mmCIF file of C-alpha atoms and ligand atoms in Angstrom:
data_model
loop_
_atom_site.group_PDB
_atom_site.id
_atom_site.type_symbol
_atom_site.label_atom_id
_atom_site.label_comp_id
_atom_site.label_asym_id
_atom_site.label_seq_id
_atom_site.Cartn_x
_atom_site.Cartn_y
_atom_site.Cartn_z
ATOM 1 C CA UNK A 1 -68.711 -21.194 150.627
ATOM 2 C CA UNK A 2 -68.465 -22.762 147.003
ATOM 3 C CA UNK A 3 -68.834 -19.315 144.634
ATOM 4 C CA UNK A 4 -69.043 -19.781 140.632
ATOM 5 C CA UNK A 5 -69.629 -16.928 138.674
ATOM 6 C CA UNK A 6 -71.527 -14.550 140.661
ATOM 7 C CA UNK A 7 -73.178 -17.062 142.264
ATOM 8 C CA UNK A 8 -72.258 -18.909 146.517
ATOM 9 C CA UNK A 9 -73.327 -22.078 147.359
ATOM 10 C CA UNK A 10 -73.156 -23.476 150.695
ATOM 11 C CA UNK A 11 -71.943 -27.189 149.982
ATOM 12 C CA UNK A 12 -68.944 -28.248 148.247
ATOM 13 C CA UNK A 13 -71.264 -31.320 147.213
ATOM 14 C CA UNK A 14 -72.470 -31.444 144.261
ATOM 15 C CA UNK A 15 -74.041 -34.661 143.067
ATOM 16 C CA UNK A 16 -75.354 -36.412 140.293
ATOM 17 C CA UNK A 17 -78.764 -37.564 139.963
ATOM 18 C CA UNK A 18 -78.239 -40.492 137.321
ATOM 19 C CA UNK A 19 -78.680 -44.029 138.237
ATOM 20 C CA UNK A 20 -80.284 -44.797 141.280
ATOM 21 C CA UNK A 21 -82.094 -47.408 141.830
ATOM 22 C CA UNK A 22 -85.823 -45.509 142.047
ATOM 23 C CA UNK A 23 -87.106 -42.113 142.289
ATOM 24 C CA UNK A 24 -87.656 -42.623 145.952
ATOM 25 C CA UNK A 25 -84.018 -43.414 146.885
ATOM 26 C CA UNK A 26 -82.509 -41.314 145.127
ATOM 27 C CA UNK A 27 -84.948 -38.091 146.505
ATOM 28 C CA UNK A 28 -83.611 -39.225 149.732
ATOM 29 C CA UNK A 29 -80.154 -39.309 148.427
ATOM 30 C CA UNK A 30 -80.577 -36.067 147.249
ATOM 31 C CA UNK A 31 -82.075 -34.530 151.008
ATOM 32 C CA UNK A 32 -79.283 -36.377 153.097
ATOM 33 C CA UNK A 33 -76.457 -35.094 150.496
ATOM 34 C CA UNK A 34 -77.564 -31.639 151.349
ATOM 35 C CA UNK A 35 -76.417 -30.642 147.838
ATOM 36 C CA UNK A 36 -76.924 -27.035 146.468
ATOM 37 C CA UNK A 37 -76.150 -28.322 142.852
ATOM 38 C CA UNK A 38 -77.425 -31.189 140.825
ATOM 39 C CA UNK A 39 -76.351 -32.289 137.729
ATOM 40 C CA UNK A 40 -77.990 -34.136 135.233
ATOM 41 C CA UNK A 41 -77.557 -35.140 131.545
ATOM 42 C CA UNK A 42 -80.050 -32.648 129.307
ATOM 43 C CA UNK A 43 -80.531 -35.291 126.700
ATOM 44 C CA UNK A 44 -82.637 -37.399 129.516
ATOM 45 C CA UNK A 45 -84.978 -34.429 130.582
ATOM 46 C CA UNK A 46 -88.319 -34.036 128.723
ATOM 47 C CA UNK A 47 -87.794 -30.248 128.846
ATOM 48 C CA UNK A 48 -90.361 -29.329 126.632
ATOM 49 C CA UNK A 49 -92.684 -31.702 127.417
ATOM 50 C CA UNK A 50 -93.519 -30.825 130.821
ATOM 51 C CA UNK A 51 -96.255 -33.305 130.861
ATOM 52 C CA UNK A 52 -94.343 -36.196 130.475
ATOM 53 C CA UNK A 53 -92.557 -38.336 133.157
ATOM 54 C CA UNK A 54 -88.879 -37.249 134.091
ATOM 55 C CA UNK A 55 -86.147 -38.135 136.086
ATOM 56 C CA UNK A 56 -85.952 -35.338 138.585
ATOM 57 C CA UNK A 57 -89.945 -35.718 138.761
ATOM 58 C CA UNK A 58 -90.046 -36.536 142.775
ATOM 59 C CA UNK A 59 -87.433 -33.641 143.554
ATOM 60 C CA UNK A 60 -88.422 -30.006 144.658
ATOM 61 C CA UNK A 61 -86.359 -28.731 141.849
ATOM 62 C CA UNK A 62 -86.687 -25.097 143.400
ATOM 63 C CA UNK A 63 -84.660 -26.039 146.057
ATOM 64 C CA UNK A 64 -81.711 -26.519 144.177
ATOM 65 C CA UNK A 65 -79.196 -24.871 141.088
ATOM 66 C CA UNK A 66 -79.356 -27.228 138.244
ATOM 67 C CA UNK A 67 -76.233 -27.825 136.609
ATOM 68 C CA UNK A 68 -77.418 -29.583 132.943
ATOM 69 C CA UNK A 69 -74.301 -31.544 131.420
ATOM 70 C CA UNK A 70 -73.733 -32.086 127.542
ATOM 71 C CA UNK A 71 -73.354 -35.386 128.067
ATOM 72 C CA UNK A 72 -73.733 -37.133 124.642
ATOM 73 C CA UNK A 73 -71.837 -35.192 123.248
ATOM 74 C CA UNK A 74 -68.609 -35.668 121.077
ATOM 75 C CA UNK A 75 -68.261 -32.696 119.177
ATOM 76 C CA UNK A 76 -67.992 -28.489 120.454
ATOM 77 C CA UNK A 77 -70.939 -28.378 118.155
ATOM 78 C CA UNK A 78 -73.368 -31.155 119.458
ATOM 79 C CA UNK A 79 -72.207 -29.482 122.714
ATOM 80 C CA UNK A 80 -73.162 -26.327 121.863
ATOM 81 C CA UNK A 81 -77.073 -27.138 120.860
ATOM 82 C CA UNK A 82 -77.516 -28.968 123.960
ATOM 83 C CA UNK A 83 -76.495 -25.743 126.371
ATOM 84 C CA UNK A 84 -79.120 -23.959 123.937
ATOM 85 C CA UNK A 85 -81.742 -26.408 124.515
ATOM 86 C CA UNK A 86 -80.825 -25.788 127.922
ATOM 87 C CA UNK A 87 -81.391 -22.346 128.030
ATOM 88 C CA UNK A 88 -84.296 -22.412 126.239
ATOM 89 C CA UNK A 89 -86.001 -24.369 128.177
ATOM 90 C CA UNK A 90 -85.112 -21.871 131.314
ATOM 91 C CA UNK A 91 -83.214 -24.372 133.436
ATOM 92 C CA UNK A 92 -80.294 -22.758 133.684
ATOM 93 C CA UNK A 93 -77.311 -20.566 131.947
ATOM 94 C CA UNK A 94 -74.991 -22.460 133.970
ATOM 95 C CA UNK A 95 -73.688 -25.995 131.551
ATOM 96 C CA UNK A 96 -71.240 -28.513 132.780
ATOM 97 C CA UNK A 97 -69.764 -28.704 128.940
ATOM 98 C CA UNK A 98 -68.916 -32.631 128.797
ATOM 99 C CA UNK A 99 -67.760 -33.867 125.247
ATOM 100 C CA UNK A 100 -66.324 -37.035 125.079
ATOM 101 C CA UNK A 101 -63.459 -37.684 122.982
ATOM 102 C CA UNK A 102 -62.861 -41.441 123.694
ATOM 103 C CA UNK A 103 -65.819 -44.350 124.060
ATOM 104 C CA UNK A 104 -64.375 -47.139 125.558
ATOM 105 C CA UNK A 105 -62.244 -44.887 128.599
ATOM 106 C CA UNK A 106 -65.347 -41.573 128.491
ATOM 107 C CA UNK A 107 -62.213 -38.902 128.598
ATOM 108 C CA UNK A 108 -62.933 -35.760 127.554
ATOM 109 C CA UNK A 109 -61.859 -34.754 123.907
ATOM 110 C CA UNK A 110 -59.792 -31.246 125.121
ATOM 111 C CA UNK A 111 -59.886 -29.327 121.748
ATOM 112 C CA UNK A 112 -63.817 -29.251 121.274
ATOM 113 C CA UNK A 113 -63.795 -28.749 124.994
ATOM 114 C CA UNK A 114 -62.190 -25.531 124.648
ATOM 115 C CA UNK A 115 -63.665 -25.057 121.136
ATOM 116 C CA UNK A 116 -67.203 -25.226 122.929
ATOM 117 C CA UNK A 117 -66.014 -23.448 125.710
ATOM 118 C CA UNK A 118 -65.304 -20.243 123.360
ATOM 119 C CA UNK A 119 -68.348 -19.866 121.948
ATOM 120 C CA UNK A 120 -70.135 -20.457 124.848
ATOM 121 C CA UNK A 121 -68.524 -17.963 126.745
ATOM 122 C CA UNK A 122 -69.334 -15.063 124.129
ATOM 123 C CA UNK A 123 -73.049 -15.905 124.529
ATOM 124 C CA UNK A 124 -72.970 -15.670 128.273
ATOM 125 C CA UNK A 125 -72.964 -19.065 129.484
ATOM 126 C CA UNK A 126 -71.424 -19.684 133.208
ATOM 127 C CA UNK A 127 -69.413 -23.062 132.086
ATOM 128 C CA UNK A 128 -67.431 -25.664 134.342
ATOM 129 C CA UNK A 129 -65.912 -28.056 131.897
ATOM 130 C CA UNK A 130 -64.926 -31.289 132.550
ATOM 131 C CA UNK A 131 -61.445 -32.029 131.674
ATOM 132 C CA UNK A 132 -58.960 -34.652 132.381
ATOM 133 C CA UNK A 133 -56.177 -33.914 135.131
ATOM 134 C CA UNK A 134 -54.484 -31.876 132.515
ATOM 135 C CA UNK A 135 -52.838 -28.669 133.816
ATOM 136 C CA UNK A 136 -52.195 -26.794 130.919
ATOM 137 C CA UNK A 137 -56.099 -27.223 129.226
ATOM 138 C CA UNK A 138 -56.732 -26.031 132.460
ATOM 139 C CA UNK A 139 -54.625 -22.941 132.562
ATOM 140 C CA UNK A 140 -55.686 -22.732 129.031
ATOM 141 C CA UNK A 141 -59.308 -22.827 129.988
ATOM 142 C CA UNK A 142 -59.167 -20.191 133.027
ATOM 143 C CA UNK A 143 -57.081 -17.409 130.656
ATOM 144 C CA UNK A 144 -60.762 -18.142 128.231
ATOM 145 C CA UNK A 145 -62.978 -17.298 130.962
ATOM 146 C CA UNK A 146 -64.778 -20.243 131.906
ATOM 147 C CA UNK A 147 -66.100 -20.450 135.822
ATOM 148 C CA UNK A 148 -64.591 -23.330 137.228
ATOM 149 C CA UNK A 149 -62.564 -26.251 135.976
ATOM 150 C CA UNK A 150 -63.695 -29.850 136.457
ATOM 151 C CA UNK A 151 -60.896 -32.118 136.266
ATOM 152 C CA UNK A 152 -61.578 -36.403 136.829
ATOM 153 C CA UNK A 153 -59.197 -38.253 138.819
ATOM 154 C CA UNK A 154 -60.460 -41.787 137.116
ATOM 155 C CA UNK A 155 -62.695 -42.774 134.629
ATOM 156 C CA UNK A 156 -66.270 -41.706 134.822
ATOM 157 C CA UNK A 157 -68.492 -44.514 136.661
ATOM 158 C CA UNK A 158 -64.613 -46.568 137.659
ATOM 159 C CA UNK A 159 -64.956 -45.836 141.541
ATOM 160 C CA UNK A 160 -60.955 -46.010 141.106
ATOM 161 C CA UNK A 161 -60.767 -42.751 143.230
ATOM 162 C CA UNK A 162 -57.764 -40.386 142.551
ATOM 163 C CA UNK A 163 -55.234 -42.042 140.170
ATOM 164 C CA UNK A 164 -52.926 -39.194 140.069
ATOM 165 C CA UNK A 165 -53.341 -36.584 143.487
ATOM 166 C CA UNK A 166 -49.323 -35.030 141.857
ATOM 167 C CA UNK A 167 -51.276 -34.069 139.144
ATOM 168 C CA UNK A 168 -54.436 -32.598 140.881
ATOM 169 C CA UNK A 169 -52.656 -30.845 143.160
ATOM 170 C CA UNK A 170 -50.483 -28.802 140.438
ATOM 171 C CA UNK A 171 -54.122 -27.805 139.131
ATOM 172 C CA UNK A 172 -55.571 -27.255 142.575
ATOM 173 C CA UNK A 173 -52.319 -24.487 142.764
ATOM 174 C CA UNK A 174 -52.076 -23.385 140.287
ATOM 175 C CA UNK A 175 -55.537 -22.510 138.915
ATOM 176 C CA UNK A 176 -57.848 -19.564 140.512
ATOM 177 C CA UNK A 177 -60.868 -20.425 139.434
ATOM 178 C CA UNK A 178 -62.882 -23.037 141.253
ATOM 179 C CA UNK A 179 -61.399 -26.256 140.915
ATOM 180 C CA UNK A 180 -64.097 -29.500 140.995
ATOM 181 C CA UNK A 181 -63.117 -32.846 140.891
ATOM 182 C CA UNK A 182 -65.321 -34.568 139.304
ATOM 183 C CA UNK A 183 -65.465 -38.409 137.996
ATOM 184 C CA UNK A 184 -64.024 -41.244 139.092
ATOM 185 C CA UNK A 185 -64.248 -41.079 143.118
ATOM 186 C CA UNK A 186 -65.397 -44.670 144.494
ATOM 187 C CA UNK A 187 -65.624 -44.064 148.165
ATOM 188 C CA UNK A 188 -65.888 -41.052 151.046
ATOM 189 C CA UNK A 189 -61.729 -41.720 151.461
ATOM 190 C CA UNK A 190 -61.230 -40.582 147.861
ATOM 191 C CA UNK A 191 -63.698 -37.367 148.560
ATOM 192 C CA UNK A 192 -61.962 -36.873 151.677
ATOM 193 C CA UNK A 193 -58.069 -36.729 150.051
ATOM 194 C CA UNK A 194 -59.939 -34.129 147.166
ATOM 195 C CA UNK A 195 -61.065 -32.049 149.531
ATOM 196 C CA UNK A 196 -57.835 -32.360 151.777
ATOM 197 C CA UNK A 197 -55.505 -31.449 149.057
ATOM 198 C CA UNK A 198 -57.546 -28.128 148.217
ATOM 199 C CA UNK A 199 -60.195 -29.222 145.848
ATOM 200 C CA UNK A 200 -62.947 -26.099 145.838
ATOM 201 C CA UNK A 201 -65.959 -28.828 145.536
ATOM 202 C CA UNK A 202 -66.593 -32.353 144.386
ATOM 203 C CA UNK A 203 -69.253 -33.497 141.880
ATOM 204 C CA UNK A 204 -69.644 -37.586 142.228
ATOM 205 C CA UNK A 205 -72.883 -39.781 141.165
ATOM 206 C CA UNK A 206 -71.938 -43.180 140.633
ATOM 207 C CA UNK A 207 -70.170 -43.761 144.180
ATOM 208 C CA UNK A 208 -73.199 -42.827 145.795
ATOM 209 C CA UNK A 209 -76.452 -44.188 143.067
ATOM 210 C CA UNK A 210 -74.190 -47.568 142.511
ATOM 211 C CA UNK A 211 -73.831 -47.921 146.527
ATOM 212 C CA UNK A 212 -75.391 -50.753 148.634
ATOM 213 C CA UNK A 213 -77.360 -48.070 150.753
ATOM 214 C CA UNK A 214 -77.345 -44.916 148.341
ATOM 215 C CA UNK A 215 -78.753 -42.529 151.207
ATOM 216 C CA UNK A 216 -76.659 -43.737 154.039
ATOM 217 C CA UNK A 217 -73.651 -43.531 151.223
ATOM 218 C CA UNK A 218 -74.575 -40.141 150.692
ATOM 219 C CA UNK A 219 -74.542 -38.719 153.790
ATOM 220 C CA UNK A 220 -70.571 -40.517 154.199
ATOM 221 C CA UNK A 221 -69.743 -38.194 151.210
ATOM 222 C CA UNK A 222 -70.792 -34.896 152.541
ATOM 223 C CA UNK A 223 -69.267 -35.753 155.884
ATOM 224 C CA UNK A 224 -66.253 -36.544 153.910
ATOM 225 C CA UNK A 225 -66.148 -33.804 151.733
ATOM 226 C CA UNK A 226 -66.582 -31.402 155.054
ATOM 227 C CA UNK A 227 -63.955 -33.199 156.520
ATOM 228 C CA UNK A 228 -61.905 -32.818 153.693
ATOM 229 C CA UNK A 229 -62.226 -28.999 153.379
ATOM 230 C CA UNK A 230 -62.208 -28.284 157.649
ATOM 231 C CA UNK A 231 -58.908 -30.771 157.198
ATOM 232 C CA UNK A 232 -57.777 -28.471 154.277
ATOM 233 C CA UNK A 233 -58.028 -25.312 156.026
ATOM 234 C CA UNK A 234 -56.713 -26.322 159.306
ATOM 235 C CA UNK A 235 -53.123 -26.938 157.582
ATOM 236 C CA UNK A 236 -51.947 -30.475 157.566
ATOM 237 C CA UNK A 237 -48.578 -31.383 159.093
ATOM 238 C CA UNK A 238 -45.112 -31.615 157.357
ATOM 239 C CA UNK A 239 -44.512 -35.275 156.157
ATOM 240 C CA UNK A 240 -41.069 -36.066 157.501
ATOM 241 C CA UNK A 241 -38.718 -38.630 156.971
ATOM 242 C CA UNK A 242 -37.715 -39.678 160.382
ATOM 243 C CA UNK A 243 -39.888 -40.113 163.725
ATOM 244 C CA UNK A 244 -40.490 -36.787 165.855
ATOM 245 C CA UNK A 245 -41.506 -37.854 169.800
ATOM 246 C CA UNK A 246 -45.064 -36.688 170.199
ATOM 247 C CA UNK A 247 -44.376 -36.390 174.181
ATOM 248 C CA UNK A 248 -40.101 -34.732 173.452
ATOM 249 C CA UNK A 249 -38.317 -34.701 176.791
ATOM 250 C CA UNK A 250 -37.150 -31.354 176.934
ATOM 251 C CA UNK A 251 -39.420 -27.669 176.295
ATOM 252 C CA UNK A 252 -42.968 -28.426 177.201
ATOM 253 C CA UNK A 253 -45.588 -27.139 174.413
ATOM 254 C CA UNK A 254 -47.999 -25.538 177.309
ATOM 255 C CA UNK A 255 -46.858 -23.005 179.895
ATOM 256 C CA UNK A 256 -48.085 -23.365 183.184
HETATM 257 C C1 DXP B 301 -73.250 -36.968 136.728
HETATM 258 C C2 DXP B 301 -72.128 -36.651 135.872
HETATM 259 O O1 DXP B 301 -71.999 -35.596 135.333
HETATM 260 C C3 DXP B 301 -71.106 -37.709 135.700
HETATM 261 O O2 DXP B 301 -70.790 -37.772 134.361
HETATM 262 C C4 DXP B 301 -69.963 -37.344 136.563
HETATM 263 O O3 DXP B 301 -68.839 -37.148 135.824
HETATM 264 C C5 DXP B 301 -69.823 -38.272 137.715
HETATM 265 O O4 DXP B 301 -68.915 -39.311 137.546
HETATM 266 P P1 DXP B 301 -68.914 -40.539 138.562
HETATM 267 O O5 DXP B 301 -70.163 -41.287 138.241
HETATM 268 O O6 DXP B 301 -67.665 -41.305 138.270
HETATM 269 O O7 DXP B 301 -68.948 -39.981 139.933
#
């Protein structure tokens, strides 16, 4: 079980709803995934406009927590008014705080991360910011009080999967709070080595809406991500140096 604030989720999947190729696909994206959280960018929601088209339209939104991202955003205060207009509009009081400090790479800028992070916080947000694979803004971000920490392993959209597992894994250790990696994964092998190394969840969209067969490509991803976490928990073997006989000649493992 996934928990983030006072709230437990059942899948460590938690995908995003952006760019598939139609409303139908990605619904059935959506089912197969067996997500508990979506995410979506707030700016792309008619939220007060009910009566107008939008892109979770063909969902049963009830059936799942919506995580709204700032996405847009490049300042703590651009980031801020769009986790209002999210709470106004009674999505949710959970915000995936996303401000991007960089256009041409989409890395998060770190200082109005935390700077939108703080005020947040006081107001009663439940916040997962997405960071880059930076320990101490992560350290720095659990001692503030924020839910979970959302570190990318690539660029957003790059499918390059996990450019630096060293560096993930000192967060993943180090950190108590839920740690979600989230950007950059390109296939179920990258989900899989997340998961294995101790990731608490993994949020992905592009892997899966950019896929030749979205739905079938979903479904690889959960399986992966379970595998990842039953993997995880089992306890991997040492890596050793030399060869060790799986069959040794002397001491049997069994007794008869
Ligand atoms: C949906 C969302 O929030 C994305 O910005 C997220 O970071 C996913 O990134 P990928 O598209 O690289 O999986």
């Amino acid at each position: 079980m996934l928990k983030i604030g006072n709230q437990t989720f059942e899948s460590r999947f938690l995908l995003g709803t952006g760019k598939f190729p139609d409303f139908k696909i990605q619904k059935q994206a959506v089912e197969v995934s067996k997500a508990n959280i979506l995410t979506f960018a707030l700016r792309r929601m008619n939220v007060f406009q009910p009566d107008q088209p939008n892109f979770l339209e063909m969902l049963d939104v009830d059936k799942y927590t919506l995580l709204p991202n700032t996405a847009g955003a490049s300042t703590a205060e651009e980031a801020i008014r769009t986790a209002h207009l999210a709470k106004a509009s009674g999505l949710c009081d959970m915000v995936k705080v996303e401000i991007i400090g960089d256009s041409r790479t989409l890395l998060p800028d770190p200082i109005e991360t935390y700077k939108a992070c703080e005020v947040l916080l006081e107001e009663g947000f439940i916040l997962l910011p997405y960071i880059s694979d930076d320990l101490v803004l992560a350290k720095r971000l659990e001692a503030l009080g924020v839910h979970a920490v959302m570190p990318g392993v690539s660029p957003i959209g790059s499918g390059q999967g996990i450019l630096n597992p060293t560096q993930l894994q000192l967060i993943i250790e180090t950190i108590n709070i839920p740690v979600i990696v989230d950007a950059g994964i390109g296939s179920p092998a990258d989900a899989a080595l997340a998961m294995s190394l101790g990731a608490d969840g993994v949020l992905l969209n592009t892997a899966v809406s950019g896929a030749k067969d979205p739905v079938k490509m979903a479904n690889a991803m959960r399986l992966a991500i379970q595998a990842g976490r039953l993997g995880y928990e089992a306890g991997r073997i040492d890596k050793r140096e030399y060869a060790v006989p799986s069959s040794p000649v002397e001491g049997l493992s069994v007794s008869e």
